[in-house]
Amino acid sequence: MAFDGLFTTAMKRELQTIENGRITKIHQPNSQETVFIIRAGGQNRKLLFSVHPSYARIQFTEETIQNPKEPPMFCMTLRKHLEGGTITAVEQVGTDRILKFTIRSKNEIGDDMERIIIVEIMGRHSNFILIDPEREMIIDSMKHLPPSVNSYRTIMPGQPYIPAPPQDKLNPFTLTQENFDELISSFDTPKAVVQVLSGFSPVHAEELLYRIANASGQSPYKIYQEFVGIFSNGPFHPNTVEKDGKLLFSAAELKFTQVPATVYPTLGDLLDKVYFARAVRERVKAQAADLERWLDNEIAKLKLKVQKLTKERKDAGRLDTFQLYGELLTANSYAIEKGQKEAVVENYYEQGTTVTIQLDPRKTVIENAQRYFSKYTKAKNALIQIANQLEKAQEDIEYFEMVKQQVMQASTDDIDEIRDELAELGLMKARKGKKKVKPKKPMPESYQSTSGVKISVGKNNRQNDWLTSKLAARNHIWLHTKDIPGSHVVIHDEEPSEETIQEAATLAAYFSKARGSASVPVDFTQVRHVKKPNGSKPGFVIYFEQKTIFVTPDEDVVRQLKA
C-alpha cells in the first residue's frame, strides 16, 4: 500500500475539483465512514471519508454504500452544520496525510458561518474532526480521545483543536539541489529516504532510488524533481501492481516492480478497486461474526454426527451374520443341548466350513435362534434409520455450507435476510428486541451485460427463490455453478448472446464457493427447466436440459457489469 503524504498531495489535487461545490446530502453508513454528496461542475460527486484502522482514506467513489435506517448523532451534527454549505478550499496540512476542508454555510437564523473539516489519515489513529474556526473549538469528531487516552491533544466536543504534531522531516517539494546533493549519498536504502523526507512511504522511496539508479544522462536532482512533481502537478498515473504477493498502488508509475500494472482513470477508481471490497467484507464480518461462529459450530456438530452414524452403520452391518446364526441354530437344534455356552455347527452356505456361535446357556436352542433373529430385525431397522439420518445430516451440512458461503459474500441487508431465513426454519432463535415487520420483497442484485441485457443475482436463499420462481420468466436463462454452492443467476432474455452468457456465468462463478478457483463449471438452462422439490430447503432446486460453460471468476468484470 502507499497512501502516504505524496499520495495525499495527489489526492488533494483530485479533490480540489469540488471547490465551490455544494454539499447536498450527508450520510454515515457506519461508525467509521461518512459520505458527502456534492454538486460541483454540473454533476453529483460522492465523497467518502473513512477512518477505518486498516482502510483509512478519502476519495471520490462510484460504489454504493448502504445507510442505516436512523442516522447516527454524528451524522445529524454534520447535517446541521454543513448540509447546503459550499466547499471553498481543499488543502493539505504540510506534507502529512492530513486534509483540510473549508466550508461556508449558514446557521439556524440564516447568518453566514465557516466550518473546518480536518481529516487525518493515520492508520488506527485516523480521525474526522469538525471545527468551529472562529472559536478554534472542536464541534465533534468520529473518534473521541479523552486526556486519559492522549495527553498531548484531547479530541472531544467543546475542546480547543490542537493540530497533530508535525514530523521532524524535510519537505520534499521545497528541497533545494544543495540540500539534495548533501543527502543523496546517505540515500542507500528506502528506509533512509523515509527517515529524512516527509511524505515518503517505503514504496515511493524505493521507486525514487530505482529511477535515480537507472537514469540515463539526467542528474539525480532532476530525476527527483520530476518524480515528486508528478504528485504535486501531475499528470497522474493511477495504478496497482502485485509485488511479492502484496498489492501496491500509487499516483505515479511504479517502475521498480518491473511487473505489468493495472491503470485506472482516477485515484478514486483506484481506491475503489483496492479498498472497497475489503471494507465491505470488514463491515459484514463485524455484523455477522456471531452468525459465522454459529454456522461453523453447526457444521462441526453435523460432521461429528456423520462420523458416529457411519460407525453405527458399520456395526449394524453385521445383520447378515445374525440371520445366519439364527438359521444355523434352527437347522441344528436336534444336535444342541440346553446349557451349552457355544455351538460349533457346519455352515451349509460354505461347504467344508464351520461356525462357532455363542449361546445363552439359560435358553433353549430355539430361544437362542429367536434371539439372533431379533438382533437381525433390530439391526435391519437401525440401518434404515441410520441411512435416513445420514442423508438428513449430509443435506444439512450442504445447506449450512451454502449459507456460510452466502454470508462470506453478503451485504449488510443480505445478512438480515439470512438471519430471518434461519429463524423461520426454526434453526436458530430470532434476535432479541427485533420488531416484527412485514417482510420486504427480496431484492436480487442487478447487473447489466455489455450488450445491455439485465442480469439478476440472488445473494441469499430468499433472493434465490424469489428470483427463480417469481421474478424470472419461464423462457429466461438460469445459471448456477455445477455441484458447487452458489447464487442463482438469471439472464432476463430468452436468446442472449454468447458474450452475455459468458458474463452471466462469470457472475455465477464469482458469487459461489469457487470464487478463488479457475475454470469453474457453470450450468445454464431455461428457467422452465428448473424445479423446486416439495418440502426442500430455501434455495434448493433441481434442473435439467442444461449446458455447461467453464469460466474464471474475475472481480474486474463483476465491477464493470454492476448496474
Coordinates of C-alpha atoms in Angstrom, one line a residue:
M1 CA 0.0 0.0 0.0
A2 CA 1.1 3.6 -0.4
F3 CA -1.4 6.1 1.0
D4 CA 1.4 8.3 2.2
G5 CA 2.0 12.1 2.1
L6 CA 2.8 12.1 -1.6
F7 CA -0.4 10.2 -2.5
T8 CA -2.3 12.6 -0.2
T9 CA -0.9 15.5 -2.2
A10 CA -2.1 13.9 -5.5
M11 CA -5.5 13.2 -3.9
K12 CA -5.7 16.8 -2.8
R13 CA -5.4 17.8 -6.5
E14 CA -8.2 15.5 -7.5
L15 CA -10.4 16.7 -4.6
Q16 CA -9.9 20.4 -5.5
T17 CA -12.3 19.8 -8.4
I18 CA -15.1 20.1 -5.9
E19 CA -14.1 23.6 -4.7
N20 CA -17.1 25.9 -4.9
G21 CA -19.2 22.7 -4.9
R22 CA -22.3 22.5 -2.7
I23 CA -22.9 19.8 -0.1
T24 CA -26.4 18.5 -0.8
K25 CA -26.5 15.3 1.3
I26 CA -24.6 13.7 4.2
H27 CA -24.8 10.1 5.2
Q28 CA -23.0 8.0 7.8
P29 CA -23.2 4.3 6.8
N30 CA -21.4 3.2 10.0
S31 CA -19.2 4.4 12.8
Q32 CA -16.1 4.6 10.6
E33 CA -17.4 6.1 7.3
T34 CA -19.1 9.3 6.2
V35 CA -20.3 10.1 2.7
F36 CA -20.9 13.6 1.2
I37 CA -22.9 14.1 -1.9
I38 CA -21.5 17.2 -3.5
R39 CA -22.9 19.1 -6.5
A40 CA -20.0 20.5 -8.5
G41 CA -19.3 21.2 -12.1
G42 CA -22.8 20.3 -13.1
Q43 CA -22.7 16.8 -11.6
N44 CA -23.1 15.0 -8.3
R45 CA -19.9 13.6 -6.8
K46 CA -19.8 11.1 -3.9
L47 CA -17.0 11.8 -1.4
L48 CA -16.1 9.1 1.0
F49 CA -14.3 9.7 4.3
S50 CA -13.0 6.6 6.1
V51 CA -11.2 6.4 9.5
H52 CA -11.1 2.6 9.5
P53 CA -7.8 1.5 11.1
S54 CA -6.8 -0.6 8.1
Y55 CA -8.6 1.1 5.2
A56 CA -8.5 4.8 6.2
R57 CA -8.7 7.1 3.2
I58 CA -10.6 9.9 1.5
Q59 CA -11.7 9.6 -2.1
F60 CA -14.4 10.0 -4.7
T61 CA -16.3 6.8 -5.1
E62 CA -18.7 5.3 -7.5
E63 CA -19.7 2.4 -5.2
T64 CA -23.0 2.1 -3.4
I65 CA -22.8 2.1 0.4
Q66 CA -25.9 1.1 2.4
N67 CA -27.1 3.6 5.1
P68 CA -28.8 2.8 8.4
K69 CA -32.5 3.5 8.8
E70 CA -31.7 6.0 11.5
P71 CA -28.7 8.4 11.1
P72 CA -26.2 8.4 13.9
M73 CA -25.8 11.5 16.1
F74 CA -22.5 12.5 14.5
C75 CA -24.2 12.4 11.1
M76 CA -27.0 14.7 12.4
T77 CA -24.4 17.1 13.7
L78 CA -22.7 17.2 10.3
R79 CA -26.0 17.8 8.6
K80 CA -26.8 20.7 11.0
H81 CA -23.5 22.5 10.3
L82 CA -22.6 21.5 6.7
E83 CA -25.6 20.5 4.6
G84 CA -26.2 23.2 2.0
G85 CA -22.8 24.6 2.5
T86 CA -20.2 25.4 -0.1
I87 CA -16.6 23.9 -0.1
T88 CA -14.4 26.9 -0.5
A89 CA -11.0 25.3 -0.2
V90 CA -9.3 21.8 -0.1
E91 CA -5.8 22.0 1.4
Q92 CA -3.1 19.6 2.7
V93 CA -1.5 20.3 6.0
G94 CA 2.2 20.3 5.2
T95 CA 3.1 17.1 3.5
D96 CA 1.3 14.9 6.1
R97 CA -1.7 12.6 5.4
I98 CA -4.0 15.4 6.7
L99 CA -6.5 17.2 4.5
K100 CA -8.4 20.4 5.5
F101 CA -11.8 21.4 4.0
T102 CA -13.1 24.9 4.5
I103 CA -16.9 25.1 4.2
R104 CA -19.0 28.3 4.1
S105 CA -22.5 27.6 5.4
K106 CA -25.4 29.3 7.3
N107 CA -26.6 28.9 10.8
E108 CA -30.2 28.4 12.1
I109 CA -31.1 32.1 11.7
G110 CA -29.5 32.4 8.2
D111 CA -26.3 34.1 9.1
D112 CA -23.0 33.1 7.3
M113 CA -20.7 30.9 9.2
E114 CA -17.5 29.0 8.4
R115 CA -16.7 25.4 9.4
I116 CA -13.5 23.4 9.0
I117 CA -13.2 19.6 8.5
I118 CA -9.8 18.0 9.3
V119 CA -9.3 14.5 8.0
E120 CA -6.3 12.7 9.5
I121 CA -5.4 9.5 7.6
M122 CA -3.1 7.8 10.2
G123 CA -3.9 4.1 10.4
R124 CA -5.6 3.3 13.7
H125 CA -5.2 7.0 14.8
S126 CA -7.2 8.2 11.8
N127 CA -10.0 10.7 12.6
F128 CA -12.6 13.1 11.1
I129 CA -12.9 16.3 13.1
L130 CA -15.4 19.2 12.7
I131 CA -14.1 22.5 13.9
D132 CA -15.5 26.0 14.5
P133 CA -12.6 28.1 13.3
E134 CA -13.9 31.3 14.9
R135 CA -13.6 29.8 18.4
E136 CA -10.9 27.3 17.4
M137 CA -13.1 24.7 19.1
I138 CA -14.0 21.1 18.2
I139 CA -17.7 20.7 17.5
D140 CA -17.5 16.9 17.2
S141 CA -15.4 14.1 15.8
M142 CA -15.8 10.5 14.6
K143 CA -13.4 9.3 17.3
H144 CA -13.3 10.9 20.8
L145 CA -9.9 10.9 22.5
P146 CA -10.1 12.0 26.2
P147 CA -7.0 13.1 28.1
S148 CA -6.6 9.7 29.6
V149 CA -6.0 8.3 26.1
N150 CA -4.0 11.1 24.6
S151 CA -2.2 13.5 26.9
Y152 CA -0.9 15.7 24.0
R153 CA -4.2 16.5 22.4
T154 CA -7.8 16.0 23.6
I155 CA -10.3 15.3 20.8
M156 CA -13.7 15.9 22.4
P157 CA -16.6 18.2 21.7
G158 CA -16.0 21.7 23.3
Q159 CA -12.3 21.3 23.5
P160 CA -9.8 23.5 21.6
Y161 CA -8.4 22.0 18.5
I162 CA -4.7 21.1 18.7
P163 CA -3.1 20.0 15.4
A164 CA -1.3 16.7 15.2
P165 CA 2.4 17.1 16.0
P166 CA 4.4 17.8 12.8
Q167 CA 7.1 15.3 11.7
D168 CA 10.7 16.4 12.0
K169 CA 11.5 15.8 8.4
L170 CA 12.3 17.8 5.3
N171 CA 9.6 19.0 2.9
P172 CA 10.2 17.0 -0.4
F173 CA 8.6 19.7 -2.5
T174 CA 10.9 22.6 -1.3
L175 CA 14.1 20.6 -1.1
T176 CA 16.9 22.6 -2.9
Q177 CA 19.6 21.0 -5.1
E178 CA 22.2 21.9 -2.5
N179 CA 20.3 20.0 0.3
F180 CA 19.6 17.1 -2.1
D181 CA 23.3 16.8 -3.1
E182 CA 24.2 16.7 0.6
L183 CA 21.6 13.9 1.3
I184 CA 22.0 11.7 -1.8
S185 CA 25.0 9.8 -0.5
S186 CA 23.0 8.7 2.6
F187 CA 20.1 7.5 0.5
D188 CA 21.4 4.0 0.3
T189 CA 18.1 2.3 1.2
P190 CA 14.4 3.2 1.0
K191 CA 14.4 3.3 4.9
A192 CA 17.0 6.1 4.8
V193 CA 14.8 8.1 2.4
V194 CA 11.7 7.6 4.6
Q195 CA 13.6 8.8 7.7
V196 CA 14.6 12.1 6.1
L197 CA 11.9 13.2 3.6
S198 CA 8.3 13.8 4.8
G199 CA 5.5 12.1 2.9
F200 CA 7.6 9.2 1.6
S201 CA 6.5 5.6 2.2
P202 CA 8.9 2.7 1.6
V203 CA 7.1 2.1 -1.8
H204 CA 7.7 5.6 -3.1
A205 CA 11.2 5.7 -1.6
E206 CA 12.1 2.5 -3.4
E207 CA 10.7 3.9 -6.7
L208 CA 12.7 7.1 -6.3
L209 CA 16.0 5.2 -5.7
Y210 CA 15.2 2.9 -8.7
R211 CA 14.7 5.9 -11.0
I212 CA 17.9 7.6 -9.9
A213 CA 19.9 4.4 -10.3
N214 CA 18.5 3.8 -13.8
A215 CA 18.7 7.4 -15.0
S216 CA 20.4 7.9 -18.4
G217 CA 22.1 11.2 -18.7
Q218 CA 19.9 13.1 -16.3
S219 CA 21.1 14.5 -12.9
P220 CA 19.8 12.7 -9.8
Y221 CA 18.2 16.0 -8.6
K222 CA 16.4 16.4 -12.0
I223 CA 15.0 12.8 -11.6
Y224 CA 14.0 13.7 -8.0
Q225 CA 12.2 16.8 -9.1
E226 CA 10.3 15.1 -11.9
F227 CA 9.2 12.3 -9.5
V228 CA 7.8 14.5 -6.7
G229 CA 6.4 16.8 -9.3
I230 CA 4.1 14.1 -10.5
F231 CA 2.3 14.2 -7.1
S232 CA 2.0 18.0 -6.9
N233 CA 1.3 18.8 -10.6
G234 CA 0.6 15.6 -12.4
P235 CA 0.0 14.0 -14.8
F236 CA -1.2 11.2 -12.6
H237 CA -0.8 7.5 -13.4
P238 CA -3.2 5.8 -11.0
N239 CA -2.1 2.1 -11.0
T240 CA -1.9 -1.1 -8.9
V241 CA 0.7 -3.8 -9.2
E242 CA 1.3 -7.2 -7.5
K243 CA 4.7 -7.5 -6.0
D244 CA 5.8 -10.5 -3.8
G245 CA 2.2 -11.2 -3.0
K246 CA 1.4 -7.7 -2.0
L247 CA -0.8 -5.2 -3.7
L248 CA 0.9 -1.8 -4.2
F249 CA -0.7 1.4 -5.6
S250 CA 0.4 4.9 -6.5
A251 CA -0.4 8.0 -8.4
A252 CA 2.9 7.5 -10.3
E253 CA 4.1 4.6 -12.3
L254 CA 5.9 2.1 -10.1
K255 CA 8.8 1.1 -12.4
F256 CA 10.8 -0.6 -9.8
T257 CA 8.3 -3.5 -9.6
Q258 CA 9.1 -4.5 -13.2
V259 CA 5.7 -6.2 -13.5
P260 CA 2.6 -5.2 -15.5
A261 CA 0.3 -2.7 -13.8
T262 CA -3.4 -2.1 -13.9
V263 CA -4.1 1.5 -14.7
Y264 CA -7.3 3.4 -13.6
P265 CA -8.9 6.6 -14.9
T266 CA -8.8 8.4 -11.5
L267 CA -7.3 8.0 -8.0
G268 CA -10.9 7.4 -6.7
D269 CA -11.3 4.5 -9.1
L270 CA -8.0 3.1 -8.0
L271 CA -9.0 3.2 -4.3
D272 CA -12.4 1.6 -5.0
K273 CA -10.5 -1.3 -6.5
V274 CA -8.0 -1.5 -3.7
Y275 CA -10.2 -0.9 -0.7
F276 CA -13.9 -1.2 -1.3
A277 CA -14.5 -5.0 -1.4
R278 CA -12.2 -5.4 1.6
A279 CA -14.0 -2.6 3.5
V280 CA -17.4 -4.1 2.7
R281 CA -16.3 -7.5 3.8
E282 CA -15.0 -6.0 7.0
R283 CA -18.4 -4.3 7.7
V284 CA -20.3 -7.5 7.0
K285 CA -17.8 -9.6 9.1
A286 CA -18.4 -7.3 12.1
Q287 CA -22.2 -7.6 11.7
A288 CA -22.2 -11.4 11.0
A289 CA -19.4 -12.6 13.3
D290 CA -21.8 -14.4 15.6
L291 CA -23.6 -15.9 12.6
E292 CA -20.4 -17.2 11.2
R293 CA -19.4 -18.8 14.5
W294 CA -22.9 -20.4 14.8
L295 CA -22.7 -21.8 11.3
D296 CA -19.2 -23.2 11.9
N297 CA -20.4 -24.8 15.2
E298 CA -23.5 -26.4 13.4
I299 CA -21.3 -27.7 10.6
A300 CA -18.8 -29.2 13.1
K301 CA -21.6 -30.9 15.1
L302 CA -23.1 -32.3 11.9
K303 CA -19.8 -33.7 10.7
L304 CA -19.2 -35.3 14.1
K305 CA -22.7 -36.8 13.8
V306 CA -21.9 -38.2 10.4
Q307 CA -18.8 -39.9 11.8
K308 CA -20.8 -41.5 14.6
L309 CA -23.6 -42.6 12.3
T310 CA -21.0 -44.1 9.9
K311 CA -19.6 -46.2 12.8
E312 CA -23.1 -47.3 13.8
R313 CA -23.8 -48.3 10.2
K314 CA -20.7 -50.4 10.2
D315 CA -21.7 -52.1 13.4
A316 CA -25.2 -52.6 12.3
G317 CA -23.8 -54.2 9.1
R318 CA -23.4 -57.5 10.9
L319 CA -27.2 -58.2 10.4
D320 CA -26.4 -60.9 7.8
T321 CA -24.3 -62.7 10.5
F322 CA -27.2 -62.5 13.0
Q323 CA -29.6 -64.0 10.3
L324 CA -27.1 -66.8 9.5
Y325 CA -26.7 -67.7 13.2
G326 CA -30.5 -68.0 13.7
E327 CA -30.8 -70.2 10.6
L328 CA -27.9 -72.5 11.6
L329 CA -29.2 -72.9 15.1
T330 CA -32.7 -73.7 13.9
A331 CA -31.3 -76.3 11.4
N332 CA -29.1 -77.9 14.1
S333 CA -31.5 -77.7 17.0
Y334 CA -31.7 -81.5 17.3
A335 CA -27.9 -81.7 18.0
I336 CA -27.5 -78.9 20.5
E337 CA -28.5 -79.4 24.2
K338 CA -29.7 -76.7 26.5
G339 CA -26.9 -75.3 28.8
Q340 CA -24.2 -75.1 26.2
K341 CA -22.3 -71.8 26.1
E342 CA -21.4 -72.2 22.4
A343 CA -22.2 -74.4 19.5
V344 CA -19.9 -75.4 16.6
V345 CA -22.0 -76.1 13.5
E346 CA -21.4 -76.7 9.9
N347 CA -22.0 -73.7 7.6
Y348 CA -24.0 -75.2 4.8
Y349 CA -23.6 -71.9 2.8
E350 CA -19.9 -72.6 2.6
Q351 CA -19.2 -76.3 2.2
G352 CA -16.4 -77.6 4.4
T353 CA -16.5 -74.8 7.0
T354 CA -17.9 -74.5 10.5
V355 CA -19.2 -71.6 12.5
T356 CA -18.8 -71.1 16.3
I357 CA -22.0 -69.5 17.7
Q358 CA -22.2 -68.0 21.3
L359 CA -25.2 -69.2 23.2
D360 CA -27.1 -68.2 26.3
P361 CA -26.9 -71.4 28.4
R362 CA -30.2 -70.5 30.2
K363 CA -32.2 -70.7 27.0
T364 CA -33.1 -73.5 24.6
V365 CA -31.6 -73.7 21.1
I366 CA -34.8 -72.3 19.5
E367 CA -34.8 -69.4 22.0
N368 CA -31.2 -68.6 21.1
A369 CA -32.1 -68.7 17.4
Q370 CA -35.0 -66.4 18.1
R371 CA -32.6 -64.0 19.9
Y372 CA -30.4 -63.8 16.8
F373 CA -33.4 -63.3 14.5
S374 CA -34.5 -60.4 16.8
K375 CA -31.0 -58.9 16.6
Y376 CA -31.2 -59.2 12.8
T377 CA -34.6 -57.4 12.7
K378 CA -33.4 -54.7 15.1
A379 CA -30.2 -54.1 13.1
K380 CA -32.1 -54.1 9.8
N381 CA -34.4 -51.3 11.2
A382 CA -31.4 -49.5 12.6
L383 CA -29.8 -49.5 9.2
I384 CA -32.8 -47.8 7.7
Q385 CA -32.9 -45.2 10.5
I386 CA -29.1 -44.6 10.2
A387 CA -29.4 -44.2 6.4
N388 CA -32.2 -41.7 6.8
Q389 CA -30.2 -39.8 9.5
L390 CA -27.1 -39.8 7.4
E391 CA -28.9 -38.4 4.4
K392 CA -30.5 -35.7 6.6
A393 CA -27.1 -34.8 8.2
Q394 CA -25.4 -34.6 4.7
E395 CA -28.3 -32.4 3.4
D396 CA -28.0 -30.1 6.5
I397 CA -24.2 -29.8 6.1
E398 CA -24.7 -28.9 2.4
Y399 CA -27.3 -26.3 3.4
F400 CA -25.2 -24.7 6.1
E401 CA -22.1 -24.6 3.9
M402 CA -24.2 -22.9 1.3
V403 CA -25.5 -20.4 3.8
K404 CA -21.9 -19.8 5.1
Q405 CA -20.8 -19.1 1.5
Q406 CA -23.6 -16.6 1.2
V407 CA -22.6 -14.9 4.5
M408 CA -19.0 -14.6 3.2
Q409 CA -20.2 -12.7 0.1
A410 CA -23.2 -10.9 1.6
S411 CA -24.0 -7.2 2.0
T412 CA -25.4 -5.9 5.3
D413 CA -29.0 -6.2 4.2
D414 CA -28.3 -9.8 3.0
I415 CA -27.2 -10.8 6.5
D416 CA -30.6 -9.7 7.9
E417 CA -32.4 -11.8 5.3
I418 CA -30.2 -14.8 6.1
R419 CA -30.9 -14.5 9.8
D420 CA -34.7 -14.3 9.1
E421 CA -34.5 -17.4 7.0
L422 CA -32.7 -19.4 9.7
A423 CA -35.2 -18.2 12.3
E424 CA -38.2 -19.1 10.1
L425 CA -36.8 -22.6 9.6
G426 CA -36.5 -22.9 13.4
L427 CA -32.8 -23.5 13.1
M428 CA -31.8 -20.5 15.3
K429 CA -33.5 -18.1 17.6
A430 CA -34.7 -14.7 16.2
R431 CA -32.6 -11.8 17.6
K432 CA -33.9 -10.3 20.8
G433 CA -35.5 -6.9 20.5
K434 CA -36.2 -7.2 16.8
K435 CA -39.7 -5.9 16.0
K436 CA -41.9 -8.0 13.7
V437 CA -42.3 -6.1 10.5
K438 CA -43.9 -7.0 7.2
P439 CA -41.3 -9.0 5.2
K440 CA -39.8 -6.9 2.4
K441 CA -39.8 -8.2 -1.1
P442 CA -36.4 -9.8 -1.8
M443 CA -34.2 -7.6 -4.0
P444 CA -31.7 -9.6 -6.0
E445 CA -28.6 -7.7 -7.2
S446 CA -28.8 -6.2 -10.6
Y447 CA -26.1 -6.2 -13.3
Q448 CA -26.1 -5.3 -17.0
S449 CA -24.3 -7.2 -19.7
T450 CA -22.0 -5.5 -22.2
S451 CA -24.9 -5.6 -24.7
G452 CA -27.3 -4.0 -22.3
V453 CA -29.2 -7.2 -21.1
K454 CA -30.3 -7.2 -17.4
I455 CA -28.8 -10.0 -15.3
S456 CA -30.0 -10.7 -11.7
V457 CA -28.0 -12.4 -9.0
G458 CA -29.6 -13.9 -5.8
K459 CA -27.3 -13.1 -2.8
N460 CA -29.1 -15.4 -0.3
N461 CA -31.7 -18.2 -0.4
R462 CA -34.7 -15.9 -0.1
Q463 CA -33.5 -13.9 -3.1
N464 CA -32.6 -17.1 -5.0
D465 CA -36.1 -18.5 -4.6
W466 CA -37.8 -15.2 -5.4
L467 CA -35.6 -14.7 -8.5
T468 CA -36.1 -18.2 -9.9
S469 CA -39.8 -18.8 -9.1
K470 CA -41.3 -15.3 -9.2
L471 CA -39.1 -12.7 -11.0
A472 CA -37.7 -14.6 -13.9
A473 CA -39.8 -15.5 -17.0
R474 CA -40.0 -19.2 -17.9
N475 CA -38.0 -18.7 -21.1
H476 CA -35.2 -16.6 -19.4
I477 CA -31.8 -18.2 -18.9
W478 CA -30.9 -19.6 -15.5
L479 CA -27.3 -20.2 -14.4
H480 CA -25.7 -21.9 -11.4
T481 CA -22.2 -23.4 -10.6
K482 CA -22.2 -27.1 -11.3
D483 CA -22.2 -29.1 -8.0
I484 CA -20.8 -26.1 -6.1
P485 CA -22.8 -23.9 -3.6
G486 CA -23.5 -20.5 -5.2
S487 CA -26.1 -17.9 -6.3
H488 CA -28.9 -18.3 -8.7
V489 CA -28.3 -16.1 -11.7
V490 CA -30.9 -15.2 -14.4
I491 CA -30.4 -13.5 -17.8
H492 CA -33.6 -11.7 -18.5
D493 CA -33.6 -12.6 -22.1
E494 CA -34.7 -15.8 -24.0
E495 CA -31.9 -15.7 -26.6
P496 CA -28.9 -14.0 -25.1
S497 CA -25.6 -13.7 -27.0
E498 CA -22.7 -16.0 -26.2
E499 CA -20.9 -12.9 -24.7
T500 CA -23.9 -12.3 -22.3
I501 CA -23.9 -16.0 -21.2
Q502 CA -20.2 -15.8 -20.6
E503 CA -20.6 -12.7 -18.5
A504 CA -23.5 -14.1 -16.5
A505 CA -21.5 -17.3 -15.9
T506 CA -18.7 -15.2 -14.6
L507 CA -21.1 -13.7 -12.1
A508 CA -22.3 -17.2 -11.1
A509 CA -18.8 -18.3 -10.6
Y510 CA -17.8 -15.2 -8.7
F511 CA -20.8 -15.4 -6.3
S512 CA -20.1 -19.1 -5.4
K513 CA -17.8 -21.1 -3.2
A514 CA -15.4 -21.3 -6.2
R515 CA -14.7 -17.6 -6.3
G516 CA -10.9 -18.2 -5.9
S517 CA -10.7 -21.0 -8.4
A518 CA -10.1 -21.1 -12.2
S519 CA -12.1 -22.8 -14.9
V520 CA -15.2 -23.1 -12.9
P521 CA -18.1 -25.2 -14.4
V522 CA -21.4 -23.3 -14.7
D523 CA -24.6 -24.9 -15.9
F524 CA -27.2 -22.9 -17.7
T525 CA -30.7 -23.8 -18.9
Q526 CA -34.1 -22.1 -19.3
V527 CA -36.0 -21.2 -16.1
R528 CA -38.8 -23.6 -17.1
H529 CA -36.4 -26.5 -16.6
V530 CA -35.7 -25.5 -13.0
K531 CA -37.9 -27.1 -10.3
K532 CA -38.1 -26.8 -6.6
P533 CA -39.0 -30.2 -4.9
N534 CA -41.8 -30.1 -2.3
G535 CA -40.5 -29.6 1.2
S536 CA -37.0 -28.7 0.1
K537 CA -35.0 -26.1 2.0
P538 CA -34.8 -22.5 0.7
G539 CA -32.6 -22.1 -2.4
F540 CA -32.6 -25.8 -3.3
V541 CA -33.7 -26.7 -6.8
I542 CA -33.2 -29.4 -9.4
Y543 CA -32.8 -28.7 -13.1
F544 CA -32.3 -30.5 -16.4
E545 CA -31.7 -29.8 -20.2
Q546 CA -28.6 -27.9 -19.1
K547 CA -25.4 -27.0 -20.9
T548 CA -22.1 -26.3 -19.2
I549 CA -19.6 -23.5 -19.7
F550 CA -16.2 -23.0 -18.0
V551 CA -15.2 -19.6 -16.7
T552 CA -12.7 -18.0 -14.3
P553 CA -14.2 -15.5 -11.7
D554 CA -13.0 -12.0 -12.4
E555 CA -13.7 -9.2 -10.0
D556 CA -13.0 -6.5 -12.6
V557 CA -15.6 -8.0 -14.9
V558 CA -18.1 -8.1 -12.0
R559 CA -17.5 -4.4 -11.2
Q560 CA -17.9 -3.4 -14.8
L561 CA -21.2 -5.3 -15.1
K562 CA -22.7 -3.7 -11.9
A563 CA -25.8 -1.8 -12.9

